[in-house]
mmCIF file of C-alpha atoms and ligand atoms in Angstrom:
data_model
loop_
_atom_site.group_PDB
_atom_site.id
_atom_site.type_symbol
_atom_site.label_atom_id
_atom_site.label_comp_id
_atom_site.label_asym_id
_atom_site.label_seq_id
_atom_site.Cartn_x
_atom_site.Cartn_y
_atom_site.Cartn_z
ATOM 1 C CA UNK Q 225 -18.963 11.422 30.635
ATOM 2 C CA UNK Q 226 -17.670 8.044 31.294
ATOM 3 C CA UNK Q 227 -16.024 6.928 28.206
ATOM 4 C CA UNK Q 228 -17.146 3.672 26.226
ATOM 5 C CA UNK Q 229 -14.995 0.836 25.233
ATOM 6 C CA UNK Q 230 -13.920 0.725 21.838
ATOM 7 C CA UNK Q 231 -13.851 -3.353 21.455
ATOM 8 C CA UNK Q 232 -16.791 -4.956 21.938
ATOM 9 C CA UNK Q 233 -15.142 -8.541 22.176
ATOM 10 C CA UNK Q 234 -11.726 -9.121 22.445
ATOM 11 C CA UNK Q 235 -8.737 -12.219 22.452
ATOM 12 C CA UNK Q 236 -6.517 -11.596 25.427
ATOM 13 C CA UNK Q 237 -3.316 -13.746 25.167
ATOM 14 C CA UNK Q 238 -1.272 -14.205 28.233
ATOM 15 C CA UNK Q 239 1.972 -16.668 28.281
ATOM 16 C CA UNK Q 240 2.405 -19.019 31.165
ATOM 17 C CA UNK Q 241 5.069 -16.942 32.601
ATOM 18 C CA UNK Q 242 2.900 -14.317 33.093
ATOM 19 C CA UNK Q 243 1.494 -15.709 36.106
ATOM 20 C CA UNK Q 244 4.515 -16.981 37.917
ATOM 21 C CA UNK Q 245 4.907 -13.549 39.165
ATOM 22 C CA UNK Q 246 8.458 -13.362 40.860
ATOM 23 C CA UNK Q 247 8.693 -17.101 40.889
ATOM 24 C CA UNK Q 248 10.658 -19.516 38.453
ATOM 25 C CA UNK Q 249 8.023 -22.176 37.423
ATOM 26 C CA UNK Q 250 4.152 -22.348 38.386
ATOM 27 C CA UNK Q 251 1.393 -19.882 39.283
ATOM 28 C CA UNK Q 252 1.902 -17.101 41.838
ATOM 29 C CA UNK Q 253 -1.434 -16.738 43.601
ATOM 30 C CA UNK Q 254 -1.171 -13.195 44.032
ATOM 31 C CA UNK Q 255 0.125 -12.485 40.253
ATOM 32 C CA UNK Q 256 -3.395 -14.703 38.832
ATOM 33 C CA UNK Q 257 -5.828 -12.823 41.311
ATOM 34 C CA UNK Q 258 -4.439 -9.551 40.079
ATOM 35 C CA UNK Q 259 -4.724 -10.353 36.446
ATOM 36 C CA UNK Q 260 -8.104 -11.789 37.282
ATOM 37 C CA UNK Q 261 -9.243 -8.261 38.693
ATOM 38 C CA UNK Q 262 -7.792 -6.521 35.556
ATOM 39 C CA UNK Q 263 -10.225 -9.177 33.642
ATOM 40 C CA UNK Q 264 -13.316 -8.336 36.291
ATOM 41 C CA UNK Q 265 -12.944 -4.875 35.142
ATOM 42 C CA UNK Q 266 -13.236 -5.604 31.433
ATOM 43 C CA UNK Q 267 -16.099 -7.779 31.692
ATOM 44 C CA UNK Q 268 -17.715 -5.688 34.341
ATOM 45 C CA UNK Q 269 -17.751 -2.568 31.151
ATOM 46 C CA UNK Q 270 -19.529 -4.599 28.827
ATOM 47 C CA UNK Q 271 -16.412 -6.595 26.986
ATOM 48 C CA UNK Q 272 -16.512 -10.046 25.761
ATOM 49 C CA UNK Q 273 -13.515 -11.923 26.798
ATOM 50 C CA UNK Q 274 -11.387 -14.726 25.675
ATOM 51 C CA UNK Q 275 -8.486 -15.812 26.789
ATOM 52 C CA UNK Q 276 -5.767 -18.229 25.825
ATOM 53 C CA UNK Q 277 -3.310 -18.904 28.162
ATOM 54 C CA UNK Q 278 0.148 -20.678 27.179
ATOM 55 C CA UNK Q 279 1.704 -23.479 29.293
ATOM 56 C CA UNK Q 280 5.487 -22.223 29.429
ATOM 57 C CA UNK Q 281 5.744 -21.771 33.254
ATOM 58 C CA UNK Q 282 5.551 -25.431 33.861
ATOM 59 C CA UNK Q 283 5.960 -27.154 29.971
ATOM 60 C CA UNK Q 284 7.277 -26.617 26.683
ATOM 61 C CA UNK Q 285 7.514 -29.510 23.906
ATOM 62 C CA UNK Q 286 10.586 -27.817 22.913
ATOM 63 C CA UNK Q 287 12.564 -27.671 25.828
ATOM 64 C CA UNK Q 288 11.530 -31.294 27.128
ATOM 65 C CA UNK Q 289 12.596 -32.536 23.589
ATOM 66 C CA UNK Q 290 15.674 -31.221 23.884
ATOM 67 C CA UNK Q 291 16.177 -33.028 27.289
ATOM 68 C CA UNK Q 292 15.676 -36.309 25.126
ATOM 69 C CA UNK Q 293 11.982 -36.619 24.983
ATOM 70 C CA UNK Q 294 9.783 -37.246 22.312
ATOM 71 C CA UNK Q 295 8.753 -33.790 20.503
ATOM 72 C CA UNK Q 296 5.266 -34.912 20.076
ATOM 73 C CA UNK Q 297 4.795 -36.337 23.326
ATOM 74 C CA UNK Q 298 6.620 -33.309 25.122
ATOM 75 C CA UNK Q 299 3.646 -30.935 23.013
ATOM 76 C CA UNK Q 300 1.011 -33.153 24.870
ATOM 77 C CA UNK Q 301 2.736 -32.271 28.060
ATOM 78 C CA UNK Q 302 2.307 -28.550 27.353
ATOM 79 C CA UNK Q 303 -0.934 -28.795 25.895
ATOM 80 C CA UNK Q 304 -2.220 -30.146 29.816
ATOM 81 C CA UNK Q 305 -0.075 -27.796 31.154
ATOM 82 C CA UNK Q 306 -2.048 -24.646 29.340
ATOM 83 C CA UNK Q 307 -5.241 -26.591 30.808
ATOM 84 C CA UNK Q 308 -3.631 -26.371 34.187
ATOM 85 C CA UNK Q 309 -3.260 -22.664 33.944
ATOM 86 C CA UNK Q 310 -6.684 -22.326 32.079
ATOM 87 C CA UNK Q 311 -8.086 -24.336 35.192
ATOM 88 C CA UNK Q 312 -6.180 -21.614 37.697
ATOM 89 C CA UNK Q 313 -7.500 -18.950 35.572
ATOM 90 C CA UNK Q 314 -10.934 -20.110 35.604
ATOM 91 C CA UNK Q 315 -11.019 -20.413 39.595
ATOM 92 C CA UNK Q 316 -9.385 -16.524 40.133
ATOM 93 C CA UNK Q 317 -12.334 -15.425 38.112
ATOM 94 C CA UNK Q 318 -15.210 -17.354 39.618
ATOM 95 C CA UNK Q 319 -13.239 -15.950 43.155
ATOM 96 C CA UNK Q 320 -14.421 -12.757 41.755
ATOM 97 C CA UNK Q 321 -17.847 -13.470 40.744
ATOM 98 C CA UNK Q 322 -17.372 -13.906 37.267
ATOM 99 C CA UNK Q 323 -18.431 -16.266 35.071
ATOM 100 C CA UNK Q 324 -16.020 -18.390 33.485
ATOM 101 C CA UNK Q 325 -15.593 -21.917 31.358
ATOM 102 C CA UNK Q 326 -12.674 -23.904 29.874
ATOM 103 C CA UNK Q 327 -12.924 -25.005 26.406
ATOM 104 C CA UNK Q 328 -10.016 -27.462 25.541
ATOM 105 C CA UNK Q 329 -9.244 -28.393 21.873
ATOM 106 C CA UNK Q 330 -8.227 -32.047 23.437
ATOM 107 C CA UNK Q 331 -10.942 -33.919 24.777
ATOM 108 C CA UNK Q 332 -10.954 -33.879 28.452
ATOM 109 C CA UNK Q 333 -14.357 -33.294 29.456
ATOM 110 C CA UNK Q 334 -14.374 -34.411 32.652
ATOM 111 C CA UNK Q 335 -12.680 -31.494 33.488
ATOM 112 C CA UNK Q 336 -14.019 -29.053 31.251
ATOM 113 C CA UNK Q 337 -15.876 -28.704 27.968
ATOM 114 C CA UNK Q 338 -14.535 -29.332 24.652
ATOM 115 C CA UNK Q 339 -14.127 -26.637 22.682
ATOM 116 C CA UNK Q 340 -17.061 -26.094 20.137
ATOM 117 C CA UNK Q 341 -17.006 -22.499 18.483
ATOM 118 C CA UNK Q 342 -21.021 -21.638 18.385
ATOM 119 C CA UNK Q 343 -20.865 -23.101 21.956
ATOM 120 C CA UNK Q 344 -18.053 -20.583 22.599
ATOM 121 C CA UNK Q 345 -19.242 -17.671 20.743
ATOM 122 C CA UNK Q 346 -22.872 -18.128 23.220
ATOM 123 C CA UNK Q 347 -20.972 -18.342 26.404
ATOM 124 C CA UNK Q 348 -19.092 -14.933 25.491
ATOM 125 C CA UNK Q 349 -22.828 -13.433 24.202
ATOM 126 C CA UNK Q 350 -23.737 -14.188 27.761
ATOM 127 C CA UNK Q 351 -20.867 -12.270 29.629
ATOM 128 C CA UNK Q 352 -18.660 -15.482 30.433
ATOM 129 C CA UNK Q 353 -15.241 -15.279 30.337
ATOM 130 C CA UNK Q 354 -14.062 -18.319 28.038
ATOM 131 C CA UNK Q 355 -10.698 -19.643 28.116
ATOM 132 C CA UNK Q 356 -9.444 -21.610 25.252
ATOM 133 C CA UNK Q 357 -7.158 -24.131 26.805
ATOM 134 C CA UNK Q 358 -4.721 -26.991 25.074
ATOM 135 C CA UNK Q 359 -3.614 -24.703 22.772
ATOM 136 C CA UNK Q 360 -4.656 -25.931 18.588
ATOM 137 C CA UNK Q 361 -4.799 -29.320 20.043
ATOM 138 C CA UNK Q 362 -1.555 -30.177 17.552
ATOM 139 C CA UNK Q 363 1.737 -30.548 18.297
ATOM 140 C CA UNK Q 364 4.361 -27.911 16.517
ATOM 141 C CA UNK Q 365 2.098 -25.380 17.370
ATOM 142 C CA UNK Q 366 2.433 -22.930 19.863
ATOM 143 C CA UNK Q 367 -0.645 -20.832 21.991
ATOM 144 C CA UNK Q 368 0.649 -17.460 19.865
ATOM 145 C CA UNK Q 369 -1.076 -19.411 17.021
ATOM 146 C CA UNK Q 370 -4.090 -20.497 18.759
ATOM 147 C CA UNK Q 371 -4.738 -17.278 20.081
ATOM 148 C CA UNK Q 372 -4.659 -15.856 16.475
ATOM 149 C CA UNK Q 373 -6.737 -18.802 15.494
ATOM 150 C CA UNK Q 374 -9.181 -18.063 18.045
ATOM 151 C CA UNK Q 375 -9.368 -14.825 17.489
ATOM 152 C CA UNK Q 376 -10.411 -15.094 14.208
ATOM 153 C CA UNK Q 377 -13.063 -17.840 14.596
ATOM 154 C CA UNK Q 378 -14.902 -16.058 17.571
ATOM 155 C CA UNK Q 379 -15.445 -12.765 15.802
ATOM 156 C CA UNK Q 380 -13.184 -10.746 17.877
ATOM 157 C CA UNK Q 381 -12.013 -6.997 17.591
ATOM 158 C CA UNK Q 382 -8.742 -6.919 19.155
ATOM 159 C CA UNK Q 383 -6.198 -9.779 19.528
ATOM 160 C CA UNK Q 384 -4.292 -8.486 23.054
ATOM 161 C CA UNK Q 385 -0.708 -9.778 23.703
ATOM 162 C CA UNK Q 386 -0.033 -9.427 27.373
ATOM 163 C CA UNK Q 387 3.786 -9.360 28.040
ATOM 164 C CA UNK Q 388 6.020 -8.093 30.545
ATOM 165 C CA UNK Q 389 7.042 -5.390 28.196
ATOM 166 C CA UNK Q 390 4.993 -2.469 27.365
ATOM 167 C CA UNK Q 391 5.426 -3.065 23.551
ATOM 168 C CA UNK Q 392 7.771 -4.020 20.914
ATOM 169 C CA UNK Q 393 10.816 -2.191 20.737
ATOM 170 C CA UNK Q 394 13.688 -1.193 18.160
ATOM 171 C CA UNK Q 395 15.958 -3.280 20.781
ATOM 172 C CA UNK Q 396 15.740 -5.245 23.919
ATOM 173 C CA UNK Q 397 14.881 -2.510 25.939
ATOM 174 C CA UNK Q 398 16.536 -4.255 29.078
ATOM 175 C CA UNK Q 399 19.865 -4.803 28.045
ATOM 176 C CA UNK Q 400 19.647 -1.284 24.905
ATOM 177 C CA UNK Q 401 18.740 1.995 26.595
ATOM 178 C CA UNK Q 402 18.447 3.651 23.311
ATOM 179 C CA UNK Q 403 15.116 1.409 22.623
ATOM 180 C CA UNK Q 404 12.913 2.853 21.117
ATOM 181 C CA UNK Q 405 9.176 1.449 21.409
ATOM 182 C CA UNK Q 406 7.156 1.529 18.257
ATOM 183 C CA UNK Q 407 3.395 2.994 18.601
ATOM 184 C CA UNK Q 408 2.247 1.050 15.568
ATOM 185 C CA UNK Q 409 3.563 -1.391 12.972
ATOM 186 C CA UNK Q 410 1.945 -3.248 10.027
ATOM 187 C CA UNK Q 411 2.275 -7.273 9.799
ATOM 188 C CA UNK Q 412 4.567 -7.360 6.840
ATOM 189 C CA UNK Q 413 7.442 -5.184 9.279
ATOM 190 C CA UNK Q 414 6.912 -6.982 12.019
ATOM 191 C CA UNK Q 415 7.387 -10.300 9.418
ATOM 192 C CA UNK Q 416 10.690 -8.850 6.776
ATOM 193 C CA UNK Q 417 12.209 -7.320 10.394
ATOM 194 C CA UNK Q 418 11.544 -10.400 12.571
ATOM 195 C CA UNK Q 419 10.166 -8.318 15.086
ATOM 196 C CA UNK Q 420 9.709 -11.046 18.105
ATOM 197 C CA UNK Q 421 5.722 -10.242 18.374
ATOM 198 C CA UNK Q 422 4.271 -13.789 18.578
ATOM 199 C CA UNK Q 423 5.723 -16.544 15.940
ATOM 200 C CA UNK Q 424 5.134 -16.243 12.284
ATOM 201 C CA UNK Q 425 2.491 -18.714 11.779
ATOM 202 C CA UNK Q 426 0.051 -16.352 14.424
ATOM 203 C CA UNK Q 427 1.394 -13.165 12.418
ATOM 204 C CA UNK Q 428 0.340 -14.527 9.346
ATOM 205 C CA UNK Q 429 -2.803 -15.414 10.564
ATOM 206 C CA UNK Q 430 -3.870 -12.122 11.993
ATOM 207 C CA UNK Q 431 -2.262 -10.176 8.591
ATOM 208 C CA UNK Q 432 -4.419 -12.530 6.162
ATOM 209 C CA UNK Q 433 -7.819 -12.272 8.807
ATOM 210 C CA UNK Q 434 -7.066 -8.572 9.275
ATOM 211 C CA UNK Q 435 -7.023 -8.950 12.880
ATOM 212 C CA UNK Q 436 -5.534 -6.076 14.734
ATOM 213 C CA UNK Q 437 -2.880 -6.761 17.534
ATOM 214 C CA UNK Q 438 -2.118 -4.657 20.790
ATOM 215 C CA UNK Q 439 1.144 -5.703 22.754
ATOM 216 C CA UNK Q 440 1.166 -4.845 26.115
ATOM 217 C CA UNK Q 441 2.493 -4.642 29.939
ATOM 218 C CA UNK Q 442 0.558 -6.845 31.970
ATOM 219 C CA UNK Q 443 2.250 -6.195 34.695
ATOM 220 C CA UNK Q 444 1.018 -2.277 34.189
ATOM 221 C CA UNK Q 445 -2.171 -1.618 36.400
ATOM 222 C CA UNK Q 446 -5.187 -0.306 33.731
ATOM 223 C CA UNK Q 447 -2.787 -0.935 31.147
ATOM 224 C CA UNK Q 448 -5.601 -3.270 29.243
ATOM 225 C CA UNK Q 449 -8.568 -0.989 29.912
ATOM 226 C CA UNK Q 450 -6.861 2.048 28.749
ATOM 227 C CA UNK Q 451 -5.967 0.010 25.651
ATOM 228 C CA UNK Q 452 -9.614 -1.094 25.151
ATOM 229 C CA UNK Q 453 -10.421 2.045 25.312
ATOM 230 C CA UNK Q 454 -8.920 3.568 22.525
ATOM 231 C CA UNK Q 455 -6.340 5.360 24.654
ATOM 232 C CA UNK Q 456 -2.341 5.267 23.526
ATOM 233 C CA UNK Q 457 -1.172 2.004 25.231
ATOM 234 C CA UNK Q 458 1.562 -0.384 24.021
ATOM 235 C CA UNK Q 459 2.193 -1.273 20.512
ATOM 236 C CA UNK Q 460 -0.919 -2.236 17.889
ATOM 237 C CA UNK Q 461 0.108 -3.335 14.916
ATOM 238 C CA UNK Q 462 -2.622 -3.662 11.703
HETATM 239 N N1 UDP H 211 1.480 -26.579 22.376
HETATM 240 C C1 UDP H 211 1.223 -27.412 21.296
HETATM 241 N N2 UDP H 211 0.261 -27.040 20.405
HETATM 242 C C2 UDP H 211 -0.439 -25.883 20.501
HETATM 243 C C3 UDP H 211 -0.150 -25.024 21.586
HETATM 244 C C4 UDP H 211 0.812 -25.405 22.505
HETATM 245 O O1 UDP H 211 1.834 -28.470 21.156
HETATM 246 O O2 UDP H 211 -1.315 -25.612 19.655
HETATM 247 C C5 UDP H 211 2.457 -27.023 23.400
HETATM 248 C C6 UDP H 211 3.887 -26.712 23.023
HETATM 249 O O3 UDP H 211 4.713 -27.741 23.511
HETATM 250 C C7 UDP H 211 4.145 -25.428 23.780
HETATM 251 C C8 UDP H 211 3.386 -25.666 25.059
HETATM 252 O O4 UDP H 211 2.211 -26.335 24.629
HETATM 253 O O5 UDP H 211 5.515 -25.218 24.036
HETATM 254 C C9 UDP H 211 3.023 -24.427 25.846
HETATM 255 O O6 UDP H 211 2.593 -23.405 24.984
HETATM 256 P P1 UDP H 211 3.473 -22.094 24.678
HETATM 257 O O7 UDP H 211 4.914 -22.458 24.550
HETATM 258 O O8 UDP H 211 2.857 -21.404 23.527
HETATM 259 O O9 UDP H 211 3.245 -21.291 26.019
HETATM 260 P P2 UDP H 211 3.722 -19.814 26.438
HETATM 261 O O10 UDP H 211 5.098 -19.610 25.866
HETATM 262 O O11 UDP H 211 2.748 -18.848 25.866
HETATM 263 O O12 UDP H 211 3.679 -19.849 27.933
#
C-alpha cells in the first residue's frame, strides 16, 4: 500500500541561494525546474503548499547597507528581489502544470496579488501553490520570520527549511568531520545553544505557535516527500 502523507498543508521555506545552483548570484534555470518538480510531486499527493522564498541571491538590506546604503531602503531592495524569485518560482510551476499565485505583503498588484490571508488560505484549499513574496513587508525583518509568520496564519502542519545541508549539526559539518547531525531538538536548545536554524525572531515564533520545523537538503532528490511522509529525514525540531 502506497503510503499517505502525514501533513496535510505545509510552509516550505527556501533561501534565495537555493536556486542559484552552482552560480554566484541569480537563478539557475535548471536548479528552479528541479525544485519545481520536487514541489509537482507534493502537490500532485494531495499537499497544500506554501512557499516563501528569500531574496539573498541577488539582495540583502544588510549587505547593501554596509556598502553605504540606506538600511531601510536596501530592505526594499530585497523585499523586490524575493518577488523576483517568487515570480521565477511561480513560472517553473505553471511549466509543470501546476497552479500557482504570488501574494506580496507590498502592494504591487500589477504584478501579482496582494497578500490577503482568507484569499490565501482558498487558493491552497483549491490545490494552488501560493508563494508569499516581499517577505513581512517591513524592513529588519528577514523571510526566516515571514515564513514562521506565515506558517502560523495559514494553518499549516509543518514549517520546512530547505537548505543545502541535510540538518543542523553539532558543528559545521564542512569544515568539522566529527559533526554530528541532530534528529530532533526542542526550540528552547536550538535558542540557549544558538543553533543557526533560522533567526530568533522566526524561532520564537514557531516555539510560542507550536509550529513544528523540519530542516532539510534541498539539494537531496525525495528528500521533502520522504519528510512529509513521516519518514526519518533531516532535523525537526518541536
Ligand atoms: N527583507 C525585509 N523584510 C522582510 C523580509 C526580507 O526587509 O520581512 C529584506 C531584507 O533586506 C533581506 C532581504 O529582504 O535581507 C532578502 O531576504 P532574506 O535575507 O531573508 O533572504 P534569504 O537569506 O532567505 O535568501
Amino acid at each position: 500500500m502506497v503510503k499517505a502523507p502525514k501533513y496535510k498543508r505545509i510552509l516550505l521555506k527556501l533561501s534565495g541561494e537555493a536556486l542559484m545552483g552552482e552560480g554566484q548570484y541569480g537563478i539557475d534555470p535548471d536548479t528552479i525546474k528541479r525544485i519545481a518538480e520536487e514541489v509537482e510531486g507534493l502537490v500532485k499527493a494531495g499537499i497544500e503548499v506554501g512557499m516563501v522564498i528569500g531574496g539573498g541571491n541577488i539582495f540583502r538590506g544588510a549587505g547593501l547597507a554596509e556598502a553605504g546604503m540606506d538600511r531601510v531602503t536596501g530592505d526594499h531592495m530585497g523585499m523586490l528581489a524575493t518577488v523576483i524569485n517568487a515570480l521565477a518560482m511561480q513560472d517553473a510551476l505553471e511549466h509543470r502544470g501546476i497552479y500557482a499565485r504570488v501574494m506580496s505583503a507590498i502592494k504591487i498588484n500589477q504584478i501579482c496579488e496582494d497578500y490577503i490571508r482568507r484569499r490565501a488560505v482558498r487558493h491552497l484549499e483549491k490545490g494552488r501553490v501560493v508563494i508569499f513574496a516581499a517577505g513581512t513587508g517591513n524592513p529588519f525583518f528577514t523571510t526566516d520570520s515571514a515564513a514562521s509568520l506565515r506558517a502560523v496564519e495559514i494553518g499549516a502542519d509543518l514549517l520546512i527549511k530547505a537548505t543545502k545541508v541535510d540538518g543542523v549539526y553539532t558543528a559545521d559539518p564542512v569544515k568539522d568531520a566529527s559533526a554530528q547531525r541532530y534528529r530532533t531538538l526542542d526550540f528552547d536548545q536550538v535558542l540557549d545553544q544558538r543553533l543557526a536554524v533560522m533567526d530568533a525572531t522566526a524561532i520564537v515564533m514557531c516555539r510560542d505557535y507550536k509550529m513544528p520545523l523540519c530542516v532539510l537538503n534541498i539539494n537531496k532528490p525525495g528528500a521533502l516527500m520522504n519528510a512529509l511522509l513521516g519518514n526519518e529525514e533531516g532535523t525537526f525540531v518541536r
